[in-house]
Short mmCIF file of C-alpha atoms in Angstrom, two decimals:
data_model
loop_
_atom_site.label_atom_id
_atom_site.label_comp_id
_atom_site.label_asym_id
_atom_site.label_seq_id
_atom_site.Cartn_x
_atom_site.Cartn_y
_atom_site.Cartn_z
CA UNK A 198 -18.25 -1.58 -18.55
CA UNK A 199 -21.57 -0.73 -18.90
CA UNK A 200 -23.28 3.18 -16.96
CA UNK A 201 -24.52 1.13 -13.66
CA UNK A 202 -27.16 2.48 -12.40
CA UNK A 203 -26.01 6.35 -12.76
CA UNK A 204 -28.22 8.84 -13.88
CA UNK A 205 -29.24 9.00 -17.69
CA UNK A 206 -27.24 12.30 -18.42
CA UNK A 207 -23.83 10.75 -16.87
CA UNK A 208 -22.72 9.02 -19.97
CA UNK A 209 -23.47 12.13 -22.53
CA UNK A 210 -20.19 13.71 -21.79
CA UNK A 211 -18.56 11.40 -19.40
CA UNK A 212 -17.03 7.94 -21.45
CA UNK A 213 -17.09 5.64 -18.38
CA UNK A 214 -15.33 3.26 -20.68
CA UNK A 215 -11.98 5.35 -20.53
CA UNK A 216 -11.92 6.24 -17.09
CA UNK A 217 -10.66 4.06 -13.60
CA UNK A 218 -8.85 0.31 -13.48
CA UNK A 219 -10.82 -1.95 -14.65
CA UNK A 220 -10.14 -5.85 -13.11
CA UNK A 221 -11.66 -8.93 -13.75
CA UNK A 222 -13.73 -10.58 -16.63
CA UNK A 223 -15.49 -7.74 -18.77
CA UNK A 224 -18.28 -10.89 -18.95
CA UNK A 225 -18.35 -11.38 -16.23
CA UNK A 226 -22.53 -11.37 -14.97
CA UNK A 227 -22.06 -8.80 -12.58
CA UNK A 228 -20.48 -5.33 -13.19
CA UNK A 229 -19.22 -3.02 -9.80
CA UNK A 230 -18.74 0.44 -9.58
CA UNK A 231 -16.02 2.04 -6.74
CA UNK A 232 -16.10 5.60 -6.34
CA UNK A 233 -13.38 6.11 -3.74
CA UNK A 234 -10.88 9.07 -2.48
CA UNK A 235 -7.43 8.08 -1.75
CA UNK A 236 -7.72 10.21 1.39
CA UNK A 237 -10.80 8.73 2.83
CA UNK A 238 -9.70 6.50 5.69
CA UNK A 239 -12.85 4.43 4.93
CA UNK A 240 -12.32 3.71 1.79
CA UNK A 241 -8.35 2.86 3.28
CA UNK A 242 -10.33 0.12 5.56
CA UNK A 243 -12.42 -1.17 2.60
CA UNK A 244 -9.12 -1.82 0.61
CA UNK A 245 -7.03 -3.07 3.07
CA UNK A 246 -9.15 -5.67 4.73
CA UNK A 247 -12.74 -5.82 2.49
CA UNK A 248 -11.23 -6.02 -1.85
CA UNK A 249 -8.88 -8.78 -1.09
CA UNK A 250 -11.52 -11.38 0.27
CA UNK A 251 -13.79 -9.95 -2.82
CA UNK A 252 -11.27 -9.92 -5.05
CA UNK A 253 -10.57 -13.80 -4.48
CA UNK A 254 -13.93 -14.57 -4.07
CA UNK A 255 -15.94 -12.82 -6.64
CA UNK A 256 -13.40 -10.97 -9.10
CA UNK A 257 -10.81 -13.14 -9.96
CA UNK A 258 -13.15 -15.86 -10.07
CA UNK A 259 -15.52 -14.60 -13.05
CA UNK A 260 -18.09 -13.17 -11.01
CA UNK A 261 -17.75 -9.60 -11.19
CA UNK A 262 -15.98 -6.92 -12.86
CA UNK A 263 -14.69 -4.42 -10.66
CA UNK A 264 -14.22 -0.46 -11.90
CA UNK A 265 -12.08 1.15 -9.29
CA UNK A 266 -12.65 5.35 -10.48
CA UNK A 267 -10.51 7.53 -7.68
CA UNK A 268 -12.02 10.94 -7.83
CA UNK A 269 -11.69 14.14 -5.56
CA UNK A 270 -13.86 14.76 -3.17
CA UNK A 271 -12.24 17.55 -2.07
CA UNK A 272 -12.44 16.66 1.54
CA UNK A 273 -8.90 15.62 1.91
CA UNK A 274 -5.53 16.74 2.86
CA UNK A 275 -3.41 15.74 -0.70
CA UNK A 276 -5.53 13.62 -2.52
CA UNK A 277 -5.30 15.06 -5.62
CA UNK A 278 -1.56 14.39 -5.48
CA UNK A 279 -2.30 10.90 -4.70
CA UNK A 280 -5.06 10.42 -7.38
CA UNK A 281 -2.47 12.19 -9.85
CA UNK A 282 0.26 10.03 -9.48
CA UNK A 283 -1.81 6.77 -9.86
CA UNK A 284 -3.17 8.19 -13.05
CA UNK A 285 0.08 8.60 -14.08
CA UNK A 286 1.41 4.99 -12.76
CA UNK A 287 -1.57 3.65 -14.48
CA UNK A 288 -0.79 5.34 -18.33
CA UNK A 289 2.63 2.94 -17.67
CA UNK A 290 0.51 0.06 -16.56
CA UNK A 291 -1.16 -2.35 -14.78
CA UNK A 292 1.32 -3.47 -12.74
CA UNK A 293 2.78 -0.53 -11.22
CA UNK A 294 0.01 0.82 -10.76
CA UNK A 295 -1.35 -2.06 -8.30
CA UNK A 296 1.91 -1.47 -6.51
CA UNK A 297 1.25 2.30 -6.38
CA UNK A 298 -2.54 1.79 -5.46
CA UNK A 299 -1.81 -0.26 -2.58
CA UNK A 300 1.08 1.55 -0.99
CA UNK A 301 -0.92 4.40 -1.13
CA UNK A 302 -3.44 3.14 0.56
CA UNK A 303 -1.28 1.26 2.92
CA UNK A 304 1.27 4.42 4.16
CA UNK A 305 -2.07 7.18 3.43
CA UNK A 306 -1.04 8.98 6.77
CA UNK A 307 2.31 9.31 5.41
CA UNK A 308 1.50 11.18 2.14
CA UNK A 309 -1.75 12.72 3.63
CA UNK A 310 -0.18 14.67 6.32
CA UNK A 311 2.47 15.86 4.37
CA UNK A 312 4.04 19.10 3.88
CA UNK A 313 5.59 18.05 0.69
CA UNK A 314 2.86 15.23 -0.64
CA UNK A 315 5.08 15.11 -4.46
CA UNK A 316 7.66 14.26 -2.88
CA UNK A 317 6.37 11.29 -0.56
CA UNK A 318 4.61 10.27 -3.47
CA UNK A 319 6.86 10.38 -5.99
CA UNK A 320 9.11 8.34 -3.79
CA UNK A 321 6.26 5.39 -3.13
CA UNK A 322 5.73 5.63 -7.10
CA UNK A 323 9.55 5.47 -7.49
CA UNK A 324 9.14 1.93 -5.02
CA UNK A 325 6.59 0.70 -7.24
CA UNK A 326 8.45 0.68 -10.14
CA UNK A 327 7.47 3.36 -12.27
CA UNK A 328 9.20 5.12 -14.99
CA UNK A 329 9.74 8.36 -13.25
CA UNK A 330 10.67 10.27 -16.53
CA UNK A 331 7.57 9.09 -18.10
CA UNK A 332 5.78 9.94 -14.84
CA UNK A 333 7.22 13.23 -14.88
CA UNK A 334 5.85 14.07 -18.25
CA UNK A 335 2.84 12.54 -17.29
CA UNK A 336 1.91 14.70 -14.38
CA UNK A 337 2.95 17.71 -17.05
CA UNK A 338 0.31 16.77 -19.18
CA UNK A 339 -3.32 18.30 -18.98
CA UNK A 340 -4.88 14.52 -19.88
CA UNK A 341 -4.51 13.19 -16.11
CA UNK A 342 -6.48 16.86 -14.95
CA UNK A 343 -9.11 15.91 -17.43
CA UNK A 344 -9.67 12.34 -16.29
CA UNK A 345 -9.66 13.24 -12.64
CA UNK A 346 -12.27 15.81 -13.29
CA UNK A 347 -14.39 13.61 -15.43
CA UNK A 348 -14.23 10.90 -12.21
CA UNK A 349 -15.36 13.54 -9.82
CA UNK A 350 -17.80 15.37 -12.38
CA UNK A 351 -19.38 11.83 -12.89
CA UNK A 352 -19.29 11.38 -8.84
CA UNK A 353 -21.12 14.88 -8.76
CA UNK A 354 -23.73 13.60 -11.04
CA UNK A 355 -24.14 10.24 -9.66
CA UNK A 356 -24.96 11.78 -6.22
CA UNK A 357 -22.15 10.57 -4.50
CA UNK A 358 -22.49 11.90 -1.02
CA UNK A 359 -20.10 9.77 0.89
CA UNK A 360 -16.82 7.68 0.21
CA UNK A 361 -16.60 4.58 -1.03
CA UNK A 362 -19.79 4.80 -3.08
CA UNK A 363 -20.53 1.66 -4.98
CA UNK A 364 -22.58 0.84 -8.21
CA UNK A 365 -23.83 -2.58 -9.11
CA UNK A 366 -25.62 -2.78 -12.12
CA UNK A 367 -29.20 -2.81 -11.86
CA UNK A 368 -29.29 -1.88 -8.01
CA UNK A 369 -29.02 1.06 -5.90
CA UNK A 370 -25.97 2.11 -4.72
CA UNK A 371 -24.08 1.14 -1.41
CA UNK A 372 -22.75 3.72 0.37
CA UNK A 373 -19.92 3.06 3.09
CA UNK A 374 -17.22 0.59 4.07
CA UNK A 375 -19.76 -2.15 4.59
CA UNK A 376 -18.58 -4.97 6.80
CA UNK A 377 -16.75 -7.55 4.55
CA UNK A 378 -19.43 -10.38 5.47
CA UNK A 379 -22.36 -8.15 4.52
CA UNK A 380 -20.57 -7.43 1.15
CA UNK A 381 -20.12 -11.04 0.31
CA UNK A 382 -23.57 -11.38 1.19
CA UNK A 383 -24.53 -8.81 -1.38
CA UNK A 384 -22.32 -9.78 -3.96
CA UNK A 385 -23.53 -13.63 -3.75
CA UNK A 386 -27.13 -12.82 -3.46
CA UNK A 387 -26.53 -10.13 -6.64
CA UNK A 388 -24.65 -13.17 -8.68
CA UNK A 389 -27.20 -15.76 -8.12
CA UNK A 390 -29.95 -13.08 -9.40
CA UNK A 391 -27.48 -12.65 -12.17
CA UNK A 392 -27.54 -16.18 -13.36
CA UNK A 393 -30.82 -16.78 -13.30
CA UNK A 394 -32.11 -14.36 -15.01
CA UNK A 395 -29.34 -14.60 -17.58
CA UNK A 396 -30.84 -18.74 -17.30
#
């Protein structure tokens, strides 16, 4: 996926390319940006009611290609245990790390407000199938730091003030859990744009 929209010195250090989950057609005509927190209860309501209609409707349809980057925002109570373990679920693959991603947004109160966040965590990670040896070496390893703090340096950069932060190619970013009809009303209008100019 292409730098959307993000300032010209984000890519010079940053490879965008290697960072976040990637879903959906990489040609596809439209290319989206999510900068989210795993503790932000907004970003929770986005992904719980908002991606799935979108992800029907627009990603698994061709539309658009859909970065998710977690960062740290710093904001919340365990995130960066949260953010760490998907990283982690994510070097084993795609599937566990869908079932990681959405239990953790689905139980965030439970790992959020905990005293011991590893250990909630490493249970939903358990649940989701992952390899907890290879996890375990995983969250050893300095390469899951480094990607974390490349999301959130690029989030810094970017000017993300508020989570979820969005990027569409070409546009200015939207900031906020938008309701889901205005975001289908965005992402059609920013398709048919898309096609004809591509026409």
């Amino acid at each position: 996926m292409g730098d959307p929209n993000l300032p010209q010195d984000a890519g010079q250090t940053i490879d965008l390319e290697t960072l976040g989950y990637d879903r959906g057609d990489p040609e596809s005509p439209v290319r989206m940006l999510e900068m989210s927190d795993y503790g932000c209860g907004y970003c929770r309501k986005f992904h719980l009611e908002t991606f799935p209609i979108l992800l029907s409707e627009f990603v698994e349809t061709g539309k658009v290609e859909w970065k998710f980057m977690p960062f740290v925002t710093g904001m919340f109570d365990n995130s960066l245990v949260a953010t760490e373990a998907a990283e982690c679920a994510l070097d084993q693959s795609r599937e566990v790390f869908a079932e990681l991603n959405e239990r953790l947004w689905v139980d965030q109160s439970a790992w959020k407000s905990s005293g011991e966040p590893e250990v909630v965590v490493r249970t939903m990670a358990d649940d989701a199938g992952v390899d907890l040896g290879e996890f375990d070496v995983c969250l050893a390893d300095d390469r899951r730091i480094d990607r974390i703090a490349a999301a959130t340096a690029l989030a810094q950069r970017a000017g993300v003030r508020g989570t979820p932060t969005f990027y569409i190619m070409g546009y200015p970013p939207l900031q906020g859990a938008l309701p889901t009809e205005s975001f289908v009303q965005v992402l059609t209008q920013v398709h048919a744009e898309a096609i004809q100019g591509g026409g």
